[in-house]
PDB file of C-alpha atoms in Angstrom:
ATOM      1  CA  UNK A   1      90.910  -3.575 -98.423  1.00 45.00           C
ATOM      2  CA  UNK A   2      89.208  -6.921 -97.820  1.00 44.00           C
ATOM      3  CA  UNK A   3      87.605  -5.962 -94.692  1.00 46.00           C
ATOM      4  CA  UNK A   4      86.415  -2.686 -96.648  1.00 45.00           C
ATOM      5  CA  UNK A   5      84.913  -4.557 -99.249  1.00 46.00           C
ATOM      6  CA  UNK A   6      82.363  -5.914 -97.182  1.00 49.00           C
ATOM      7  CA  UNK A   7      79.001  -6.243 -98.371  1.00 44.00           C
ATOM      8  CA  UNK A   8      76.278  -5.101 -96.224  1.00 45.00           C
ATOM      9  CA  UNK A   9      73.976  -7.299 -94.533  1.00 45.00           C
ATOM     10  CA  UNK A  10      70.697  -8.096 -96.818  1.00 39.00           C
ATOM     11  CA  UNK A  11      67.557  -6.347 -94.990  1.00 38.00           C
ATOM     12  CA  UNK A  12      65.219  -9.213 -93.153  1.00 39.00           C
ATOM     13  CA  UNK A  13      62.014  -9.345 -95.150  1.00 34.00           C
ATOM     14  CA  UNK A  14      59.148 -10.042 -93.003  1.00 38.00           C
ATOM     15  CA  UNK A  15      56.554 -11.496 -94.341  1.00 33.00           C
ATOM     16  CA  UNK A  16      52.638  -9.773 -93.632  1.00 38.00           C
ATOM     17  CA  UNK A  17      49.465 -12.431 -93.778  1.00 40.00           C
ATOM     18  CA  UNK A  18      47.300 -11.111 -96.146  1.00 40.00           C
ATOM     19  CA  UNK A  19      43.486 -12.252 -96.273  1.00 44.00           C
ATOM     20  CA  UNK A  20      44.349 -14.715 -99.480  1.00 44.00           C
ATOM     21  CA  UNK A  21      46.968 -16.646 -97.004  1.00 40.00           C
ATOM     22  CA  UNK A  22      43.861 -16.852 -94.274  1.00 44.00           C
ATOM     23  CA  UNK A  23      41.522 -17.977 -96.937  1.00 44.00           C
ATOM     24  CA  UNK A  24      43.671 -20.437 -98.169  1.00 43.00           C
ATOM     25  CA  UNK A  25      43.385 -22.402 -94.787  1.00 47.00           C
ATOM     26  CA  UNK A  26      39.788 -22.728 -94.609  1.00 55.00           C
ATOM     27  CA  UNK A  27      39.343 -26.512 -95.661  1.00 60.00           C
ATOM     28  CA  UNK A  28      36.507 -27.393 -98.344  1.00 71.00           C
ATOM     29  CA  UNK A  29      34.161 -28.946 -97.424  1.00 76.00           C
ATOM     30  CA  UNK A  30      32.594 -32.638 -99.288  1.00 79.00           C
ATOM     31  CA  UNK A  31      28.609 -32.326 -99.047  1.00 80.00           C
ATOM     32  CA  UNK A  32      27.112 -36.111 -98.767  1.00 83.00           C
ATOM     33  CA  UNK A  33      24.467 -36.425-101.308  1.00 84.00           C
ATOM     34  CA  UNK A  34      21.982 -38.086 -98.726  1.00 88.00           C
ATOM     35  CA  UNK A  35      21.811 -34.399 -97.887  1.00 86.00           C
ATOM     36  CA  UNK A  36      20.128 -33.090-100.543  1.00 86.00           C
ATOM     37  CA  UNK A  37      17.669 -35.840-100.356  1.00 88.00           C
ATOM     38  CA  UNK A  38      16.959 -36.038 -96.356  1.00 89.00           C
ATOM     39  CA  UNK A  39      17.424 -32.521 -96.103  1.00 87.00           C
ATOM     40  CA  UNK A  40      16.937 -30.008 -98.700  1.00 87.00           C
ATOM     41  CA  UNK A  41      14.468 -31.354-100.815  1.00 89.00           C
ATOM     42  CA  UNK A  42      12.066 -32.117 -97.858  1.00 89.00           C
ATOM     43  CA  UNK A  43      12.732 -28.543 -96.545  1.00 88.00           C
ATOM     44  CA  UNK A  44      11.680 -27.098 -99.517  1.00 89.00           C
ATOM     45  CA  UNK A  45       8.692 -29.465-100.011  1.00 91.00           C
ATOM     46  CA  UNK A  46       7.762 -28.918 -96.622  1.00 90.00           C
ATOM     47  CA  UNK A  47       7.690 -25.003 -96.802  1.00 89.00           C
ATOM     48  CA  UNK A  48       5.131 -25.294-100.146  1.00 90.00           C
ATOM     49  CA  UNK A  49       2.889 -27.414 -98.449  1.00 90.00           C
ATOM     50  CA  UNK A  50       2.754 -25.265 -95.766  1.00 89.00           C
ATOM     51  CA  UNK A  51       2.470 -21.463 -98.118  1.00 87.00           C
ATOM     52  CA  UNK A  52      -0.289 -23.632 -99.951  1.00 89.00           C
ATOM     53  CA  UNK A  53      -2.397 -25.174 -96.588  1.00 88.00           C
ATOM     54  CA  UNK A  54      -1.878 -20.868 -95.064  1.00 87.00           C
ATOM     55  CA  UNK A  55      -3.373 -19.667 -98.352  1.00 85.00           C
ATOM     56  CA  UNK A  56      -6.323 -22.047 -97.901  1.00 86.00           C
ATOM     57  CA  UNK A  57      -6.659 -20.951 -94.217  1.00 85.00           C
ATOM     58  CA  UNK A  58      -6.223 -17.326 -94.856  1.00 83.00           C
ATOM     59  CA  UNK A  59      -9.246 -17.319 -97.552  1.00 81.00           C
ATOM     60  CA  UNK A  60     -11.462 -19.522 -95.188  1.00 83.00           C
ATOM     61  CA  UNK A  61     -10.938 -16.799 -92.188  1.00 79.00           C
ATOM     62  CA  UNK A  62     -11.202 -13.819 -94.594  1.00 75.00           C
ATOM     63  CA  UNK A  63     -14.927 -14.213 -94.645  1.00 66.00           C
ATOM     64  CA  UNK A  64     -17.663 -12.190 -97.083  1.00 69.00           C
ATOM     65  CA  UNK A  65     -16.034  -8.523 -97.286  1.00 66.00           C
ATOM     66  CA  UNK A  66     -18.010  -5.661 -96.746  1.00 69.00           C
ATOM     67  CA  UNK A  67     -19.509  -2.941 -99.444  1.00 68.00           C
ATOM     68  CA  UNK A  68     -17.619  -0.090 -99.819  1.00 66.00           C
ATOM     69  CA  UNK A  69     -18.834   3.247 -98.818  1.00 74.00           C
ATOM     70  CA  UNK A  70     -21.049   4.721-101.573  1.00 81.00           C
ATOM     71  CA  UNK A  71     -19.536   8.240-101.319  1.00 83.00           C
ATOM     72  CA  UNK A  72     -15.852   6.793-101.405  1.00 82.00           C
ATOM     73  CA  UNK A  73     -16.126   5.097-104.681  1.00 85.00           C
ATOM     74  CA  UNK A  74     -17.814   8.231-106.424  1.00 88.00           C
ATOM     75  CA  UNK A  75     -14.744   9.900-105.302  1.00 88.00           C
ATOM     76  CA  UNK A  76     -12.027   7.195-106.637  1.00 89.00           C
ATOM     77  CA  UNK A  77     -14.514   7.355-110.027  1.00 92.00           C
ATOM     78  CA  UNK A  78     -13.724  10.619-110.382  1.00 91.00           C
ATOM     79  CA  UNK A  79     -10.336  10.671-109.455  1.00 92.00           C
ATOM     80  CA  UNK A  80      -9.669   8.069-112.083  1.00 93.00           C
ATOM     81  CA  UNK A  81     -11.799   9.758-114.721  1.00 93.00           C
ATOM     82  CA  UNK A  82     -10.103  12.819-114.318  1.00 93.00           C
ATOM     83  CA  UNK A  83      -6.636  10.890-114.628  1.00 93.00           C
ATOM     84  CA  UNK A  84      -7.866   9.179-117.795  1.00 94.00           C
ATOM     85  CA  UNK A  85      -9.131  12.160-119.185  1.00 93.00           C
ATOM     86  CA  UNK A  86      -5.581  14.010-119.081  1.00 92.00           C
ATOM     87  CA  UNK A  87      -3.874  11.114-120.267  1.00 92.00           C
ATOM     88  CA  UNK A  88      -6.392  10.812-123.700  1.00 91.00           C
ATOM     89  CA  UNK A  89      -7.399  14.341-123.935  1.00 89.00           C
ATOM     90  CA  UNK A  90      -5.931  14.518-127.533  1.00 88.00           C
ATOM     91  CA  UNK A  91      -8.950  12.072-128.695  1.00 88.00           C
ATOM     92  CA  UNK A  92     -11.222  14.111-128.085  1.00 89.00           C
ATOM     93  CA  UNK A  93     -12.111  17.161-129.831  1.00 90.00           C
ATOM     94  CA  UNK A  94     -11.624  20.261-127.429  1.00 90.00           C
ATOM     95  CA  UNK A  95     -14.794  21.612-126.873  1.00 91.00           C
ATOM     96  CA  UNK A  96     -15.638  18.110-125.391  1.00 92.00           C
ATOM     97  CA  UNK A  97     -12.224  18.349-123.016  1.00 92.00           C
ATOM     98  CA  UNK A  98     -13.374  21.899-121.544  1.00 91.00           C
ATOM     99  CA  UNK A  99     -16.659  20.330-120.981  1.00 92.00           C
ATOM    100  CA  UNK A 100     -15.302  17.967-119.286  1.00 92.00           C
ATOM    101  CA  UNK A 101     -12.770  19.734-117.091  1.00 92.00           C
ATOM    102  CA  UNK A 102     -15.955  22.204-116.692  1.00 91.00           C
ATOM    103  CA  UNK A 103     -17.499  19.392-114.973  1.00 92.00           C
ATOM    104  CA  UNK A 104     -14.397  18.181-112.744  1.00 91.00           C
ATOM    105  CA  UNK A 105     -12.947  21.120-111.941  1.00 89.00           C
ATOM    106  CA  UNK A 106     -15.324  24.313-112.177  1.00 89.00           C
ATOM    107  CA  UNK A 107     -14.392  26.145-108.769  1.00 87.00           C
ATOM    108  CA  UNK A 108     -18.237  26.536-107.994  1.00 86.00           C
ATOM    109  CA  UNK A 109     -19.930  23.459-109.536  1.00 86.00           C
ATOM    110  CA  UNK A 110     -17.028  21.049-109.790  1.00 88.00           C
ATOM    111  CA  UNK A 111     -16.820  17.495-108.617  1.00 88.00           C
ATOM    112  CA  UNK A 112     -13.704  18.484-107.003  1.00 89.00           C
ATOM    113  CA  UNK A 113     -15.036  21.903-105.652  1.00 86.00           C
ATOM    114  CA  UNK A 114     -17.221  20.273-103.136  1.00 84.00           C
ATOM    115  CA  UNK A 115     -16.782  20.402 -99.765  1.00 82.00           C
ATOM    116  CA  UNK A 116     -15.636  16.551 -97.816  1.00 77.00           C
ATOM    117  CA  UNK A 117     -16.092  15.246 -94.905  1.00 71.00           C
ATOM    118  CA  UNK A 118     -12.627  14.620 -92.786  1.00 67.00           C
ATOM    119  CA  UNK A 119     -12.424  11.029 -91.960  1.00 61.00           C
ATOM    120  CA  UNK A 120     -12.041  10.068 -88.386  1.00 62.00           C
ATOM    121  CA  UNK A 121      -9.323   8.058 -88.154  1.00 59.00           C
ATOM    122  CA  UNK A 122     -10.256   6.167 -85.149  1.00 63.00           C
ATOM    123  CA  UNK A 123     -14.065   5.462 -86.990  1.00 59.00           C
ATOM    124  CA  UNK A 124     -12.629   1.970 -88.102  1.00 58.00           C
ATOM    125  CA  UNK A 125     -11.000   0.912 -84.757  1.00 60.00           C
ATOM    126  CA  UNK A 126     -13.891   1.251 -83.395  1.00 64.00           C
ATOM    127  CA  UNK A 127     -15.307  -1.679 -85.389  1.00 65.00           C
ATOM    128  CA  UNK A 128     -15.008  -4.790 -84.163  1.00 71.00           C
ATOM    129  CA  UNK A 129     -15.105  -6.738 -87.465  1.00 71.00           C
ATOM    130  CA  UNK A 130     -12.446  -4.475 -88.381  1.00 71.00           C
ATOM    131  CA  UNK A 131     -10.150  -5.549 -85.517  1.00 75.00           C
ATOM    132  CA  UNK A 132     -11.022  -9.428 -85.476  1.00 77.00           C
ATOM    133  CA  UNK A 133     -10.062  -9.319 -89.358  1.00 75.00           C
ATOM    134  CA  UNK A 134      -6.832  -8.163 -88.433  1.00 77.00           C
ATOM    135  CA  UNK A 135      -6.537 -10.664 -85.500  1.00 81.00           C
ATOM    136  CA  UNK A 136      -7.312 -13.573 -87.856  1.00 78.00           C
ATOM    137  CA  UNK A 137      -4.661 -12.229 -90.679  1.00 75.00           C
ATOM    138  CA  UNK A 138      -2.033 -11.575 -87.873  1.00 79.00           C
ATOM    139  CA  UNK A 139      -2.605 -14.979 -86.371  1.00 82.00           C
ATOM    140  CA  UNK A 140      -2.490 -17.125 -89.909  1.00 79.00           C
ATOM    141  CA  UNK A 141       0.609 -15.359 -90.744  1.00 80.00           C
ATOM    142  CA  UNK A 142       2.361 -15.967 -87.637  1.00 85.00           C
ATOM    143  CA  UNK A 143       1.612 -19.688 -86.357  1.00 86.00           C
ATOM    144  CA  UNK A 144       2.998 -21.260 -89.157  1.00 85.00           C
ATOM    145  CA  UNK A 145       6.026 -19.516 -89.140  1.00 84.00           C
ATOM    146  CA  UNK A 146       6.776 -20.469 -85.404  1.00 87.00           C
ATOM    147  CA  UNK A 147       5.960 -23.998 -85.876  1.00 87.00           C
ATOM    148  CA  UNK A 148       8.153 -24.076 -88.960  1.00 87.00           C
ATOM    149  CA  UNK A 149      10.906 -22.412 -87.153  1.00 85.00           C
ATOM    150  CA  UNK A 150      10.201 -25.211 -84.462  1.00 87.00           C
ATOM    151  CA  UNK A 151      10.343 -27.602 -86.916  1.00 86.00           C
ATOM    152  CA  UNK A 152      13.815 -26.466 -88.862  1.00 85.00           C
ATOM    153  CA  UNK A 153      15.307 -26.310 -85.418  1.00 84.00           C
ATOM    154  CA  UNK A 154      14.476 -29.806 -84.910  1.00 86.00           C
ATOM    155  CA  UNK A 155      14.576 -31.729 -87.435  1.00 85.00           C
ATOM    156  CA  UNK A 156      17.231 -29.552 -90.125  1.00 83.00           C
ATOM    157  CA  UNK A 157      19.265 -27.669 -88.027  1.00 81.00           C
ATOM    158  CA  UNK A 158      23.338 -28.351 -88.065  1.00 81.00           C
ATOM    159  CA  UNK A 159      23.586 -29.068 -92.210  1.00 85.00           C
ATOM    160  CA  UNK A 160      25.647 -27.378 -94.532  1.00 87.00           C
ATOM    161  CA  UNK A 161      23.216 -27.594 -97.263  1.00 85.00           C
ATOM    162  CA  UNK A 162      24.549 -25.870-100.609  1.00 85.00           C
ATOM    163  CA  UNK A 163      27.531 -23.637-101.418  1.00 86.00           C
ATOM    164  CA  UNK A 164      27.405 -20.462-103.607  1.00 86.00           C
ATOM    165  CA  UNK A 165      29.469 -20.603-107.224  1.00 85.00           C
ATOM    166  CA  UNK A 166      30.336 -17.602-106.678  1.00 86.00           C
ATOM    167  CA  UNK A 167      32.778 -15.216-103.530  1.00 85.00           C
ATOM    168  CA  UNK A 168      31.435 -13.466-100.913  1.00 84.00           C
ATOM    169  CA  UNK A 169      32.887 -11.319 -98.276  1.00 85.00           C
ATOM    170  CA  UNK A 170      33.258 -11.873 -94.683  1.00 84.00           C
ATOM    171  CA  UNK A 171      30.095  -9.596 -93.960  1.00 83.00           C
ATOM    172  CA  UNK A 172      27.887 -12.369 -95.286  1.00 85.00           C
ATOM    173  CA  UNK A 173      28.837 -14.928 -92.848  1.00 84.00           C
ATOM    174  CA  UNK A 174      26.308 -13.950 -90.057  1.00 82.00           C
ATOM    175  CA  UNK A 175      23.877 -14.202 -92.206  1.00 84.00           C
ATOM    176  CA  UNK A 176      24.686 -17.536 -94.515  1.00 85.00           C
ATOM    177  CA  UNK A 177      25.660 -20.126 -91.841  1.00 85.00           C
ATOM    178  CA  UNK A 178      23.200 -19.599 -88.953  1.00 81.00           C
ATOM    179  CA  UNK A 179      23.383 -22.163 -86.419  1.00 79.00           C
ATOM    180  CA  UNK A 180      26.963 -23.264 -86.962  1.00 81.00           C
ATOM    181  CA  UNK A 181      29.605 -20.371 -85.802  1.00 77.00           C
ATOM    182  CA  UNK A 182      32.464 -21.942 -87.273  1.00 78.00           C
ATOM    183  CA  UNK A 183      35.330 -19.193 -88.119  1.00 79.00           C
ATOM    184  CA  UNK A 184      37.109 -21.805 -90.544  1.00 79.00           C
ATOM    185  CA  UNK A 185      33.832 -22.440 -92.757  1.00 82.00           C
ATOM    186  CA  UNK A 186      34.223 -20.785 -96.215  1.00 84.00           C
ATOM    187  CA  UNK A 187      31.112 -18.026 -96.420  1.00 86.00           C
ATOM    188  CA  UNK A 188      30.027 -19.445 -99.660  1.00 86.00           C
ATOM    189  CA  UNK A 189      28.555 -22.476 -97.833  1.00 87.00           C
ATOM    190  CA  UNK A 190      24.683 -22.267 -96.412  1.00 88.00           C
ATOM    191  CA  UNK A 191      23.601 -23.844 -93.357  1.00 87.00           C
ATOM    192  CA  UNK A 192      20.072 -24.888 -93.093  1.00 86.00           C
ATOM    193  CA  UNK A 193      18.572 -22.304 -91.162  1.00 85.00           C
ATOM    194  CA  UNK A 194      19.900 -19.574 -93.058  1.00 87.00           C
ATOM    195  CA  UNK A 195      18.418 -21.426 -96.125  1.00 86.00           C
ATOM    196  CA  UNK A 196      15.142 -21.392 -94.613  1.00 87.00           C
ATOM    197  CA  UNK A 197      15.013 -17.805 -94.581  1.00 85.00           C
ATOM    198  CA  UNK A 198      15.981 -17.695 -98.180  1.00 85.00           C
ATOM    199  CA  UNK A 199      13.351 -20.010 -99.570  1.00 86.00           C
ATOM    200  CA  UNK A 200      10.647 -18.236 -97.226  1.00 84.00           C
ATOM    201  CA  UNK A 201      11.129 -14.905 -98.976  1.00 82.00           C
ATOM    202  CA  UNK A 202      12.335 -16.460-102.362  1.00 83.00           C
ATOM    203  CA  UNK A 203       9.033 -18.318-103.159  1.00 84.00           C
ATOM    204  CA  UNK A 204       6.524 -15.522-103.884  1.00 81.00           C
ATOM    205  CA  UNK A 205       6.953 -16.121-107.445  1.00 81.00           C
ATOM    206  CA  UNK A 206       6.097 -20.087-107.366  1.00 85.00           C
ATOM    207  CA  UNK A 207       2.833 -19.091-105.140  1.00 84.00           C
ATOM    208  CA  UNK A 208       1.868 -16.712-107.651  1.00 82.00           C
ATOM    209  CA  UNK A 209       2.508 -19.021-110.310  1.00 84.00           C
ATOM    210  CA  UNK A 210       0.830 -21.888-108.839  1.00 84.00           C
ATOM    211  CA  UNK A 211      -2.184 -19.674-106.559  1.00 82.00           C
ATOM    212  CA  UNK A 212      -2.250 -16.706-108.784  1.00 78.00           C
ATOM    213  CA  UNK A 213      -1.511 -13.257-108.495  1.00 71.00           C
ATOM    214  CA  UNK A 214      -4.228 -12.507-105.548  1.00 65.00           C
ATOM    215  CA  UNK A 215      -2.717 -15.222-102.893  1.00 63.00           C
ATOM    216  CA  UNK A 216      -2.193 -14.649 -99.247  1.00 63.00           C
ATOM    217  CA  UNK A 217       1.333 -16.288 -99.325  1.00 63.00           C
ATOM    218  CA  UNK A 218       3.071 -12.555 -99.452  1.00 62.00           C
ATOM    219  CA  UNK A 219       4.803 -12.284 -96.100  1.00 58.00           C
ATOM    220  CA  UNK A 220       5.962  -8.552 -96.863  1.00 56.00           C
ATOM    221  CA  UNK A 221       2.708  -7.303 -97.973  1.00 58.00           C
ATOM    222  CA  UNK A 222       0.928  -9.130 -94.738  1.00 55.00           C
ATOM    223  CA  UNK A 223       3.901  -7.588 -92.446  1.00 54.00           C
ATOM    224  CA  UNK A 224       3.264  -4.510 -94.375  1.00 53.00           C
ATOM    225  CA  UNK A 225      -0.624  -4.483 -93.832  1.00 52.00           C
ATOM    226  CA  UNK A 226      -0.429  -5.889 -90.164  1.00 49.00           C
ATOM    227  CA  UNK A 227       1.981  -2.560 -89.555  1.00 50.00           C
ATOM    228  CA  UNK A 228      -0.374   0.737 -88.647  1.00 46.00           C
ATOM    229  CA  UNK A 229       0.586   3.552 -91.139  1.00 45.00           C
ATOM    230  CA  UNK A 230       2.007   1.300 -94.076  1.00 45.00           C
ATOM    231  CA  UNK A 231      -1.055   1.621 -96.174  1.00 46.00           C
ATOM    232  CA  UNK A 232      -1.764   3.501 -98.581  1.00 45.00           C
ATOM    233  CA  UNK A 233      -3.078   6.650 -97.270  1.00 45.00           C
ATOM    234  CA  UNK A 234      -1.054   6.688 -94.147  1.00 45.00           C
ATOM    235  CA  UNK A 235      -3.438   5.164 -91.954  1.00 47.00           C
ATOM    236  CA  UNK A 236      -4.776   1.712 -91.186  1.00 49.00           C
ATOM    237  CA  UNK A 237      -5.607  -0.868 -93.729  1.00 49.00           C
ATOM    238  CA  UNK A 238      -9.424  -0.955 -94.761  1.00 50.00           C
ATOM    239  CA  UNK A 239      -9.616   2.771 -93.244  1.00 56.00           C
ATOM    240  CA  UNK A 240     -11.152   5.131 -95.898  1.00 58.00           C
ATOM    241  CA  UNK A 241      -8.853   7.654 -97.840  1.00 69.00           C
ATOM    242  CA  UNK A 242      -9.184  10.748 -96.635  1.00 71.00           C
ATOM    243  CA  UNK A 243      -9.642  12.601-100.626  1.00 82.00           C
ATOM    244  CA  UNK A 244      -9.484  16.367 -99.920  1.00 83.00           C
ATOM    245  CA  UNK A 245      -5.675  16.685-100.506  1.00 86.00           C
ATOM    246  CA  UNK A 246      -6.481  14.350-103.438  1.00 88.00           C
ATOM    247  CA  UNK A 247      -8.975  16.224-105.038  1.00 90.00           C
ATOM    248  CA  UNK A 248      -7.120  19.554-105.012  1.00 89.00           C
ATOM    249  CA  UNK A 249      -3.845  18.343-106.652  1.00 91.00           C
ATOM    250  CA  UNK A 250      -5.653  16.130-109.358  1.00 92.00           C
ATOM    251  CA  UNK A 251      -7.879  19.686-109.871  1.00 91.00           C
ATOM    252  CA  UNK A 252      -4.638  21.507-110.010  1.00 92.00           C
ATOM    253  CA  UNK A 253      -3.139  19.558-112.631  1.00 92.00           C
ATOM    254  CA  UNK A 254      -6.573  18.833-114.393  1.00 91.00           C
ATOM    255  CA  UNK A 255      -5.935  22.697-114.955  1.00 90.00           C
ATOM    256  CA  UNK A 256      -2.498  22.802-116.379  1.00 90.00           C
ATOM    257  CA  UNK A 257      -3.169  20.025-119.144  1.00 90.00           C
ATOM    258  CA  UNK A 258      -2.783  21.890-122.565  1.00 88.00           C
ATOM    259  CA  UNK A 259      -5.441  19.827-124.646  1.00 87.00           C
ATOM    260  CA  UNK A 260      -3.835  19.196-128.606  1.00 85.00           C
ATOM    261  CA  UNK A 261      -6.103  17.294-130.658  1.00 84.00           C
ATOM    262  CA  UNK A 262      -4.626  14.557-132.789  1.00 81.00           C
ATOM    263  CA  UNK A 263      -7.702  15.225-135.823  1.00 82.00           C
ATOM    264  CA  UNK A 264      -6.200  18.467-136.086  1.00 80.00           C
ATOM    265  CA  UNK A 265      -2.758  16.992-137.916  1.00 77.00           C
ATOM    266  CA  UNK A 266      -4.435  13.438-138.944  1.00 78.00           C
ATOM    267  CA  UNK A 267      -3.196  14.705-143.308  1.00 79.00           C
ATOM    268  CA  UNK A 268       0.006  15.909-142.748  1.00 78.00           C
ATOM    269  CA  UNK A 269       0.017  12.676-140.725  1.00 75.00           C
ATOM    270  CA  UNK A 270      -1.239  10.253-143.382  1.00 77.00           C
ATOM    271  CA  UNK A 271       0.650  12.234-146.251  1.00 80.00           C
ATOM    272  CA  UNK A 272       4.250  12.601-144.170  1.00 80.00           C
ATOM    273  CA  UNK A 273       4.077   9.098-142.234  1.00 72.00           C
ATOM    274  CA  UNK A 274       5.712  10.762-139.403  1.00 59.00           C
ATOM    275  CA  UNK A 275       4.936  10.891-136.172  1.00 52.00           C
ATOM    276  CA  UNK A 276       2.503  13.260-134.066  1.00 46.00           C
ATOM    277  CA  UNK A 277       4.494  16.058-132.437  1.00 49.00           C
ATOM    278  CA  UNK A 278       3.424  18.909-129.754  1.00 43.00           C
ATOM    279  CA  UNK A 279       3.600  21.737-132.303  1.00 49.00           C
ATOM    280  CA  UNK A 280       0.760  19.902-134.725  1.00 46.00           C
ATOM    281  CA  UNK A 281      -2.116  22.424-134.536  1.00 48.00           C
ATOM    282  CA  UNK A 282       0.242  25.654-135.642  1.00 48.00           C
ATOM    283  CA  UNK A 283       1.728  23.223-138.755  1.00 48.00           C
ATOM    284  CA  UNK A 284      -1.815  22.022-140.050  1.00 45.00           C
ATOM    285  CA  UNK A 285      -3.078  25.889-139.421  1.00 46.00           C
ATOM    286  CA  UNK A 286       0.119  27.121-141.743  1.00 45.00           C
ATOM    287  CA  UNK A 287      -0.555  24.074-144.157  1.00 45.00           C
ATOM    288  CA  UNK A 288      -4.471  24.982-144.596  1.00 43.00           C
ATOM    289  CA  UNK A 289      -3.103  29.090-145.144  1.00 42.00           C
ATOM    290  CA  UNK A 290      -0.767  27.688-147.699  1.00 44.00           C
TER     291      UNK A 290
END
């Protein structure tokens, strides 16, 4: 009866790792304060100096720009007239919108009823100002950032600089702590070189507060105008919009505006204190009957 009363043998638990046990052995690290000083202080002092002294450089090559073609600003006039004139149409009375849509849009006398010119997209390569503008804007955005990649290489590379207050996943380790593969480093720390890259693109708001709103500090919209077919337009940057397609879609919907004068229910307005709404006209014509 004894031996039957055996109990059986407890199963062997076997313990998994989980990610939390791995974590837990990656050792934290103590940043020296000298760092901050020696390090990432003049890093970031050294990258203003250097957006400031490529703003000054940029304007200096830019040169005197050119006039604009005559015929392609009467075109953008009159595409931004017409625009303006379906966004306010309700200020003005209506026999002064149809006029006005008479003039734009009349499919015989119309502004955009006459016949353009295609633009040849390879008239502005042809120019050699055109292409020697490009070659100075190309060239001021990319020699400083080799010698400052030069420099960080030199002079900064192999710090852990700062450490986010915050987790990250593994995925963010390529891209935090460049220049020191080490698979025990927690992936909240930054290295110095990754740091770089995150001031670079991080201090367009400092350059606009500092050079204004027009500065040539903007590495994605100098990438973005350096790159053919990024502009607006589709084409290359300073090429003239091609307006035909333009032109028929602002007549189309120059068309399909329903003009509603705001006169027409200014005393029910006044009297009510309530707020203009799309049936207006029929309300003040049934309060008039009345």
């Amino acid at each position: 009866e004894k031996r039957s009363e055996r109990l059986a043998p407890a199963p062997r638990v076997r313990l998994a790792r989980t990610p939390r046990a791995a974590t837990a052995m990656q050792h934290e690290v103590v940043l020296d304060p000298r760092i901050r000083d020696w390090v990432f202080l003049p890093l970031f002092a050294l990258m203003f100096i250097i957006g400031i002294l490529r703003h000054n450089v940029t304007a200096l090559l830019k040169g005197e720009p050119k006039p604009g073609d005559k015929e392609q600003v009467k075109q953008n006039m009159a595409l931004a007239r017409s625009r303006r004139l379906r966004a306010n149409c309700k200020h003005v009375p209506r026999a002064a919108f149809l006029a006005r849509r008479h003039f734009l849009s009349n499919p015989s006398t119309g502004v955009f009823s006459q016949k353009l010119e295609q633009a040849n997209p390879m008239a502005m390569m042809s120019d050699p100002d055109m292409m020697q503008n490009m070659m100075k804007g190309n060239m001021a955005m990319m020699v400083p950032q080799v010698v400052m990649m030069g420099v960080v290489n030199f002079f900064f590379s192999g710090f852990v600089l700062v450490k986010i207050p915050f987790p990250l996943t593994p995925s963010f380790k390529s891209m935090l702590q460049r220049g020191i593969p080490l698979a025990s480093l927690d992936v909240t720390y930054v290295t110095s070189l990754s740091w770089y890259f995150v001031v670079l693109f991080g201090m367009r708001g400092l350059f606009q507060l500092v050079l204004g709103d027009n500065s040539d500090t903007d590495d994605t919209a100098l990438m973005t105008q350096a790159m053919p077919g990024m502009a607006p337009g589709g084409g290359m940057p300073g090429q003239p919009v091609d307006n035909k397609k333009n032109f028929e879609v602002e007549k189309e919907n120059l068309e399909l505006t329903d003009h509603e004068w705001a006169v027409d229910n200014a005393e029910n307005l006044y009297l009510t204190g309530g707020a203009l709404k799309k049936g207006s006209r029929a309300s003040a014509g049934k309060t008039k009957a009345q």
